[in-house]
Amino acid sequence: MKKILLAVLISSPVFTMNASAQYLDSTFNTNGYLPYLGSNSNSQGNLGSGQASAIQSDGKIVTVLGRDNNSNDLFMYIYRYLSDGMPDPAFGIGGSSKIFCGTRSTGFDVEIQSDQKIVLIGESEYCTNGICGAKQFVMMRLKTNGDLDSTFGTNGHILTSDVFGSNGTFSIPKSLHILPNGKFMVGGRGPSGKPVIVRLNSNGFPDNTYGTNGVFSFLNISRAQFVNMAIGANGEAYGLLITDTWNQTAMSYDSANYTDNAVFKLTPTGTLDQSFGINGIFEFGTDNTDTPLSIVLASSGKLLVAGYNMPVNNYYVYSYGRANRGFVAFVNANGTLDMSIPNGFSNFDFVQDSATFFNKIIEKSPNEFLICGFTTDYVSGNFQNKGLIVSMNAQGQLNTAFNGNGYMIFDHGMVGTSGWNGKLANFMDVDITTNNKILLTGYRNPTAGATKGSIYILQLTYGPTSNLAVEELSNEADFSAYPNPVSNGRFMVAMEQTASMQLVALDGRILYQGEVSEGISQITFDSDYKGVAILKVETKEGKVGTRKMLFE
């Protein structure tokens, strides 16, 4: 998912040095994560590779995924789980909704509307313009029971031709955001492989007031692939790209610099913001071979880019899985590296494994970011992967208050005694649940000696023995907000002491931030936002409180 659902809302949990199973949420399905097959799995046996999750206001978890690539299955699958990780029987059949789509269908991102309808993007192979087997753009909206919503697009979905016309063959969406006005921002690969960002109306069809016929296409950049996207408070878009150094004349890459990162900024109307970087784009590198995968717009206004790199040119020296390091780069609002961080970026490598990969970064609080991915060892010609969650502060350093060392590694893949001796345990997405737990989504191989993947959703909690170092403001006498529901954007906050305050929409957008004094403060903000938002306060002593607010 995307996404940054409730990403800046909660306090920093602290685990003890020993990352034992007691810190997995034992109330979540089976031993803290989802099983493969069995009575606690859904009607599909939890088969598939999880790509992203989104969390509903009632705590239910919606996951999009890819199925077995060797299957001729013609459906897109979406799973929903109760907050305790059990399949939701009210969704589809046994917690699984499957929509006729095409072969090799994969969902890449998912978001929840304020009315709790589910919006997802992905790709599928089907026939377009006489070309069969080409991966194509798919976007769907589901009702809360898992059925297609016929008020969206054509019978609940839109395809390549609805967005790009007849020229969009091979277009693939990668990133999805829902704006406060109900419109959609979708980024991905467009016609001719060019990076695109699209704005769609709430009915799924292009918003012709954005870009050209609803589409911004980055035509004047070569050798670039769209990766991810962040959206600002005013609707400005930040696209993340990976670029390479191929020289068509020399028919070679730059041996000292194979790939780089690039961030471009669009205005709210879908044109390049010339005040950002150079002519709207900023390119930078952290090593010889860079693979950026995630971008987040922090509450500080800075952009954080996460991915992995290598000190060698991967085209000429194959070192994938042996020399990779996770990295996070800090980009200023004007499109320059933040040099208050040494070199403008931080590298991370965990010595117990050969290589480190970062897949997703979210902001949890102004001084804490969560990053998920995996570590790997190269053993007898195969990779053995383990799920990874990292806590980093705003200075690019490991937050050692998290687990005593700043990270946790989970070894839930299965190794066979013969044949393929690799294993998979990869986290692709990280979210904060409505009750302030950490939810990780990905895939693992649950059967030794086989690459078949199952959904890997794991939940972390903080029990009385976890040495939780941050005190919560749970009593009404310490912190309260009223009236609730809120009308006209006006409400009162009562505090026992002065605190910073943020009001955050469910899509991660900061609606209001400021300071509240000891006693009763009246808060008024000018916004047409409707739906649930989270109010967070944090005192100077580090006490944190959150309240769920309904805006009518």
JSON list of N, CA, C and O in Angstrom, two decimals, residues 215-250:
[
{"chain": "A", "resi": 215, "resn": "VAL", "atom": "N", "xyz": [-3.14, 13.69, -17.66]},
{"chain": "A", "resi": 215, "resn": "VAL", "atom": "CA", "xyz": [-1.88, 12.93, -17.60]},
{"chain": "A", "resi": 215, "resn": "VAL", "atom": "C", "xyz": [-0.68, 13.87, -17.71]},
{"chain": "A", "resi": 215, "resn": "VAL", "atom": "O", "xyz": [-0.63, 14.74, -18.58]},
{"chain": "A", "resi": 216, "resn": "PHE", "atom": "N", "xyz": [0.29, 13.71, -16.81]},
{"chain": "A", "resi": 216, "resn": "PHE", "atom": "CA", "xyz": [1.62, 14.27, -17.01]},
{"chain": "A", "resi": 216, "resn": "PHE", "atom": "C", "xyz": [2.52, 13.13, -17.46]},
{"chain": "A", "resi": 216, "resn": "PHE", "atom": "O", "xyz": [2.66, 12.12, -16.75]},
{"chain": "A", "resi": 217, "resn": "SER", "atom": "N", "xyz": [3.16, 13.27, -18.60]},
{"chain": "A", "resi": 217, "resn": "SER", "atom": "CA", "xyz": [4.09, 12.26, -19.12]},
{"chain": "A", "resi": 217, "resn": "SER", "atom": "C", "xyz": [5.47, 12.89, -19.25]},
{"chain": "A", "resi": 217, "resn": "SER", "atom": "O", "xyz": [5.62, 13.96, -19.86]},
{"chain": "A", "resi": 218, "resn": "PHE", "atom": "N", "xyz": [6.46, 12.26, -18.65]},
{"chain": "A", "resi": 218, "resn": "PHE", "atom": "CA", "xyz": [7.82, 12.80, -18.63]},
{"chain": "A", "resi": 218, "resn": "PHE", "atom": "C", "xyz": [8.50, 12.40, -19.95]},
{"chain": "A", "resi": 218, "resn": "PHE", "atom": "O", "xyz": [9.27, 11.44, -20.01]},
{"chain": "A", "resi": 219, "resn": "LEU", "atom": "N", "xyz": [8.26, 13.20, -20.99]},
{"chain": "A", "resi": 219, "resn": "LEU", "atom": "CA", "xyz": [8.73, 12.85, -22.32]},
{"chain": "A", "resi": 219, "resn": "LEU", "atom": "C", "xyz": [10.20, 13.19, -22.54]},
{"chain": "A", "resi": 219, "resn": "LEU", "atom": "O", "xyz": [10.87, 12.55, -23.34]},
{"chain": "A", "resi": 220, "resn": "ASN", "atom": "N", "xyz": [10.70, 14.22, -21.82]},
{"chain": "A", "resi": 220, "resn": "ASN", "atom": "CA", "xyz": [12.06, 14.69, -22.10]},
{"chain": "A", "resi": 220, "resn": "ASN", "atom": "C", "xyz": [13.10, 14.08, -21.17]},
{"chain": "A", "resi": 220, "resn": "ASN", "atom": "O", "xyz": [14.11, 14.69, -20.87]},
{"chain": "A", "resi": 221, "resn": "ILE", "atom": "N", "xyz": [12.86, 12.86, -20.72]},
{"chain": "A", "resi": 221, "resn": "ILE", "atom": "CA", "xyz": [13.86, 12.14, -19.94]},
{"chain": "A", "resi": 221, "resn": "ILE", "atom": "C", "xyz": [14.02, 10.75, -20.55]},
{"chain": "A", "resi": 221, "resn": "ILE", "atom": "O", "xyz": [13.04, 10.11, -20.95]},
{"chain": "A", "resi": 222, "resn": "SER", "atom": "N", "xyz": [15.25, 10.31, -20.68]},
{"chain": "A", "resi": 222, "resn": "SER", "atom": "CA", "xyz": [15.51, 8.99, -21.25]},
{"chain": "A", "resi": 222, "resn": "SER", "atom": "C", "xyz": [16.04, 8.06, -20.19]},
{"chain": "A", "resi": 222, "resn": "SER", "atom": "O", "xyz": [16.54, 8.49, -19.15]},
{"chain": "A", "resi": 223, "resn": "ARG", "atom": "N", "xyz": [15.88, 6.78, -20.43]},
{"chain": "A", "resi": 223, "resn": "ARG", "atom": "CA", "xyz": [16.43, 5.74, -19.56]},
{"chain": "A", "resi": 223, "resn": "ARG", "atom": "C", "xyz": [15.98, 5.91, -18.11]},
{"chain": "A", "resi": 223, "resn": "ARG", "atom": "O", "xyz": [16.77, 5.89, -17.17]},
{"chain": "A", "resi": 224, "resn": "ALA", "atom": "N", "xyz": [14.69, 6.13, -17.91]},
{"chain": "A", "resi": 224, "resn": "ALA", "atom": "CA", "xyz": [14.15, 6.33, -16.56]},
{"chain": "A", "resi": 224, "resn": "ALA", "atom": "C", "xyz": [12.92, 5.45, -16.36]},
{"chain": "A", "resi": 224, "resn": "ALA", "atom": "O", "xyz": [12.10, 5.28, -17.25]},
{"chain": "A", "resi": 225, "resn": "GLN", "atom": "N", "xyz": [12.81, 4.88, -15.15]},
{"chain": "A", "resi": 225, "resn": "GLN", "atom": "CA", "xyz": [11.66, 4.07, -14.80]},
{"chain": "A", "resi": 225, "resn": "GLN", "atom": "C", "xyz": [10.99, 4.65, -13.56]},
{"chain": "A", "resi": 225, "resn": "GLN", "atom": "O", "xyz": [11.67, 5.00, -12.58]},
{"chain": "A", "resi": 226, "resn": "PHE", "atom": "N", "xyz": [9.66, 4.75, -13.59]},
{"chain": "A", "resi": 226, "resn": "PHE", "atom": "CA", "xyz": [8.92, 5.22, -12.43]},
{"chain": "A", "resi": 226, "resn": "PHE", "atom": "C", "xyz": [8.95, 4.16, -11.34]},
{"chain": "A", "resi": 226, "resn": "PHE", "atom": "O", "xyz": [8.80, 2.97, -11.59]},
{"chain": "A", "resi": 227, "resn": "VAL", "atom": "N", "xyz": [9.10, 4.63, -10.07]},
{"chain": "A", "resi": 227, "resn": "VAL", "atom": "CA", "xyz": [9.21, 3.71, -8.95]},
{"chain": "A", "resi": 227, "resn": "VAL", "atom": "C", "xyz": [8.11, 3.95, -7.91]},
{"chain": "A", "resi": 227, "resn": "VAL", "atom": "O", "xyz": [7.40, 3.04, -7.49]},
{"chain": "A", "resi": 228, "resn": "ASN", "atom": "N", "xyz": [7.96, 5.21, -7.47]},
{"chain": "A", "resi": 228, "resn": "ASN", "atom": "CA", "xyz": [7.07, 5.50, -6.35]},
{"chain": "A", "resi": 228, "resn": "ASN", "atom": "C", "xyz": [6.69, 6.98, -6.40]},
{"chain": "A", "resi": 228, "resn": "ASN", "atom": "O", "xyz": [7.20, 7.74, -7.23]},
{"chain": "A", "resi": 229, "resn": "MET", "atom": "N", "xyz": [5.81, 7.40, -5.48]},
{"chain": "A", "resi": 229, "resn": "MET", "atom": "CA", "xyz": [5.29, 8.76, -5.52]},
{"chain": "A", "resi": 229, "resn": "MET", "atom": "C", "xyz": [4.87, 9.21, -4.13]},
{"chain": "A", "resi": 229, "resn": "MET", "atom": "O", "xyz": [4.40, 8.41, -3.32]},
{"chain": "A", "resi": 230, "resn": "ALA", "atom": "N", "xyz": [5.05, 10.50, -3.84]},
{"chain": "A", "resi": 230, "resn": "ALA", "atom": "CA", "xyz": [4.53, 11.12, -2.63]},
{"chain": "A", "resi": 230, "resn": "ALA", "atom": "C", "xyz": [3.71, 12.33, -3.03]},
{"chain": "A", "resi": 230, "resn": "ALA", "atom": "O", "xyz": [3.97, 12.96, -4.06]},
{"chain": "A", "resi": 231, "resn": "ILE", "atom": "N", "xyz": [2.71, 12.68, -2.22]},
{"chain": "A", "resi": 231, "resn": "ILE", "atom": "CA", "xyz": [1.81, 13.78, -2.52]},
{"chain": "A", "resi": 231, "resn": "ILE", "atom": "C", "xyz": [1.86, 14.79, -1.39]},
{"chain": "A", "resi": 231, "resn": "ILE", "atom": "O", "xyz": [1.79, 14.44, -0.21]},
{"chain": "A", "resi": 232, "resn": "GLY", "atom": "N", "xyz": [1.98, 16.09, -1.74]},
{"chain": "A", "resi": 232, "resn": "GLY", "atom": "CA", "xyz": [2.02, 17.15, -0.76]},
{"chain": "A", "resi": 232, "resn": "GLY", "atom": "C", "xyz": [0.65, 17.64, -0.35]},
{"chain": "A", "resi": 232, "resn": "GLY", "atom": "O", "xyz": [-0.38, 17.24, -0.92]},
{"chain": "A", "resi": 233, "resn": "ALA", "atom": "N", "xyz": [0.64, 18.56, 0.62]},
{"chain": "A", "resi": 233, "resn": "ALA", "atom": "CA", "xyz": [-0.62, 19.02, 1.20]},
{"chain": "A", "resi": 233, "resn": "ALA", "atom": "C", "xyz": [-1.50, 19.76, 0.21]},
{"chain": "A", "resi": 233, "resn": "ALA", "atom": "O", "xyz": [-2.73, 19.78, 0.36]},
{"chain": "A", "resi": 234, "resn": "ASN", "atom": "N", "xyz": [-0.90, 20.37, -0.81]},
{"chain": "A", "resi": 234, "resn": "ASN", "atom": "CA", "xyz": [-1.67, 21.14, -1.79]},
{"chain": "A", "resi": 234, "resn": "ASN", "atom": "C", "xyz": [-1.89, 20.40, -3.09]},
{"chain": "A", "resi": 234, "resn": "ASN", "atom": "O", "xyz": [-2.31, 20.99, -4.08]},
{"chain": "A", "resi": 235, "resn": "GLY", "atom": "N", "xyz": [-1.58, 19.11, -3.11]},
{"chain": "A", "resi": 235, "resn": "GLY", "atom": "CA", "xyz": [-1.77, 18.32, -4.31]},
{"chain": "A", "resi": 235, "resn": "GLY", "atom": "C", "xyz": [-0.56, 18.25, -5.21]},
{"chain": "A", "resi": 235, "resn": "GLY", "atom": "O", "xyz": [-0.63, 17.68, -6.31]},
{"chain": "A", "resi": 236, "resn": "GLU", "atom": "N", "xyz": [0.58, 18.82, -4.78]},
{"chain": "A", "resi": 236, "resn": "GLU", "atom": "CA", "xyz": [1.80, 18.68, -5.57]},
{"chain": "A", "resi": 236, "resn": "GLU", "atom": "C", "xyz": [2.29, 17.24, -5.48]},
{"chain": "A", "resi": 236, "resn": "GLU", "atom": "O", "xyz": [2.12, 16.59, -4.46]},
{"chain": "A", "resi": 237, "resn": "ALA", "atom": "N", "xyz": [2.90, 16.78, -6.56]},
{"chain": "A", "resi": 237, "resn": "ALA", "atom": "CA", "xyz": [3.33, 15.38, -6.63]},
{"chain": "A", "resi": 237, "resn": "ALA", "atom": "C", "xyz": [4.84, 15.30, -6.75]},
{"chain": "A", "resi": 237, "resn": "ALA", "atom": "O", "xyz": [5.47, 16.12, -7.44]},
{"chain": "A", "resi": 238, "resn": "TYR", "atom": "N", "xyz": [5.42, 14.32, -6.06]},
{"chain": "A", "resi": 238, "resn": "TYR", "atom": "CA", "xyz": [6.85, 14.04, -6.14]},
{"chain": "A", "resi": 238, "resn": "TYR", "atom": "C", "xyz": [7.02, 12.63, -6.68]},
{"chain": "A", "resi": 238, "resn": "TYR", "atom": "O", "xyz": [6.67, 11.66, -6.02]},
{"chain": "A", "resi": 239, "resn": "GLY", "atom": "N", "xyz": [7.55, 12.51, -7.89]},
{"chain": "A", "resi": 239, "resn": "GLY", "atom": "CA", "xyz": [7.77, 11.22, -8.50]},
{"chain": "A", "resi": 239, "resn": "GLY", "atom": "C", "xyz": [9.18, 10.74, -8.28]},
{"chain": "A", "resi": 239, "resn": "GLY", "atom": "O", "xyz": [10.13, 11.53, -8.35]},
{"chain": "A", "resi": 240, "resn": "LEU", "atom": "N", "xyz": [9.35, 9.45, -7.99]},
{"chain": "A", "resi": 240, "resn": "LEU", "atom": "CA", "xyz": [10.67, 8.85, -7.78]},
{"chain": "A", "resi": 240, "resn": "LEU", "atom": "C", "xyz": [11.00, 7.95, -8.96]},
{"chain": "A", "resi": 240, "resn": "LEU", "atom": "O", "xyz": [10.19, 7.09, -9.34]},
{"chain": "A", "resi": 241, "resn": "LEU", "atom": "N", "xyz": [12.20, 8.14, -9.52]},
{"chain": "A", "resi": 241, "resn": "LEU", "atom": "CA", "xyz": [12.64, 7.39, -10.69]},
{"chain": "A", "resi": 241, "resn": "LEU", "atom": "C", "xyz": [13.97, 6.72, -10.43]},
{"chain": "A", "resi": 241, "resn": "LEU", "atom": "O", "xyz": [14.77, 7.17, -9.60]},
{"chain": "A", "resi": 242, "resn": "ILE", "atom": "N", "xyz": [14.24, 5.66, -11.18]},
{"chain": "A", "resi": 242, "resn": "ILE", "atom": "CA", "xyz": [15.58, 5.11, -11.30]},
{"chain": "A", "resi": 242, "resn": "ILE", "atom": "C", "xyz": [16.05, 5.37, -12.72]},
{"chain": "A", "resi": 242, "resn": "ILE", "atom": "O", "xyz": [15.33, 5.13, -13.69]},
{"chain": "A", "resi": 243, "resn": "THR", "atom": "N", "xyz": [17.25, 5.95, -12.85]},
{"chain": "A", "resi": 243, "resn": "THR", "atom": "CA", "xyz": [17.80, 6.25, -14.16]},
{"chain": "A", "resi": 243, "resn": "THR", "atom": "C", "xyz": [19.09, 5.45, -14.36]},
{"chain": "A", "resi": 243, "resn": "THR", "atom": "O", "xyz": [19.75, 5.07, -13.39]},
{"chain": "A", "resi": 244, "resn": "ASP", "atom": "N", "xyz": [19.45, 5.20, -15.61]},
{"chain": "A", "resi": 244, "resn": "ASP", "atom": "CA", "xyz": [20.72, 4.52, -15.86]},
{"chain": "A", "resi": 244, "resn": "ASP", "atom": "C", "xyz": [21.57, 5.32, -16.83]},
{"chain": "A", "resi": 244, "resn": "ASP", "atom": "O", "xyz": [21.12, 6.33, -17.39]},
{"chain": "A", "resi": 245, "resn": "THR", "atom": "N", "xyz": [22.80, 4.90, -17.02]},
{"chain": "A", "resi": 245, "resn": "THR", "atom": "CA", "xyz": [23.79, 5.71, -17.75]},
{"chain": "A", "resi": 245, "resn": "THR", "atom": "C", "xyz": [24.13, 5.12, -19.12]},
{"chain": "A", "resi": 245, "resn": "THR", "atom": "O", "xyz": [25.23, 5.37, -19.65]},
{"chain": "A", "resi": 246, "resn": "TRP", "atom": "N", "xyz": [23.22, 4.36, -19.68]},
{"chain": "A", "resi": 246, "resn": "TRP", "atom": "CA", "xyz": [23.49, 3.77, -20.99]},
{"chain": "A", "resi": 246, "resn": "TRP", "atom": "C", "xyz": [23.80, 4.84, -22.04]},
{"chain": "A", "resi": 246, "resn": "TRP", "atom": "O", "xyz": [23.08, 5.83, -22.17]},
{"chain": "A", "resi": 247, "resn": "ASN", "atom": "N", "xyz": [24.89, 4.65, -22.77]},
{"chain": "A", "resi": 247, "resn": "ASN", "atom": "CA", "xyz": [25.30, 5.54, -23.84]},
{"chain": "A", "resi": 247, "resn": "ASN", "atom": "C", "xyz": [25.07, 4.82, -25.16]},
{"chain": "A", "resi": 247, "resn": "ASN", "atom": "O", "xyz": [25.78, 3.86, -25.48]},
{"chain": "A", "resi": 248, "resn": "GLN", "atom": "N", "xyz": [24.10, 5.29, -25.92]},
{"chain": "A", "resi": 248, "resn": "GLN", "atom": "CA", "xyz": [23.73, 4.58, -27.14]},
{"chain": "A", "resi": 248, "resn": "GLN", "atom": "C", "xyz": [24.85, 4.62, -28.18]},
{"chain": "A", "resi": 248, "resn": "GLN", "atom": "O", "xyz": [25.04, 3.67, -28.94]},
{"chain": "A", "resi": 249, "resn": "THR", "atom": "N", "xyz": [25.62, 5.70, -28.19]},
{"chain": "A", "resi": 249, "resn": "THR", "atom": "CA", "xyz": [26.71, 5.81, -29.16]},
{"chain": "A", "resi": 249, "resn": "THR", "atom": "C", "xyz": [27.83, 4.83, -28.82]},
{"chain": "A", "resi": 249, "resn": "THR", "atom": "O", "xyz": [28.34, 4.11, -29.68]},
{"chain": "A", "resi": 250, "resn": "ALA", "atom": "N", "xyz": [28.21, 4.82, -27.55]},
{"chain": "A", "resi": 250, "resn": "ALA", "atom": "CA", "xyz": [29.29, 3.93, -27.12]},
{"chain": "A", "resi": 250, "resn": "ALA", "atom": "C", "xyz": [28.79, 2.51, -26.87]},
{"chain": "A", "resi": 250, "resn": "ALA", "atom": "O", "xyz": [29.60, 1.59, -26.72]}
]
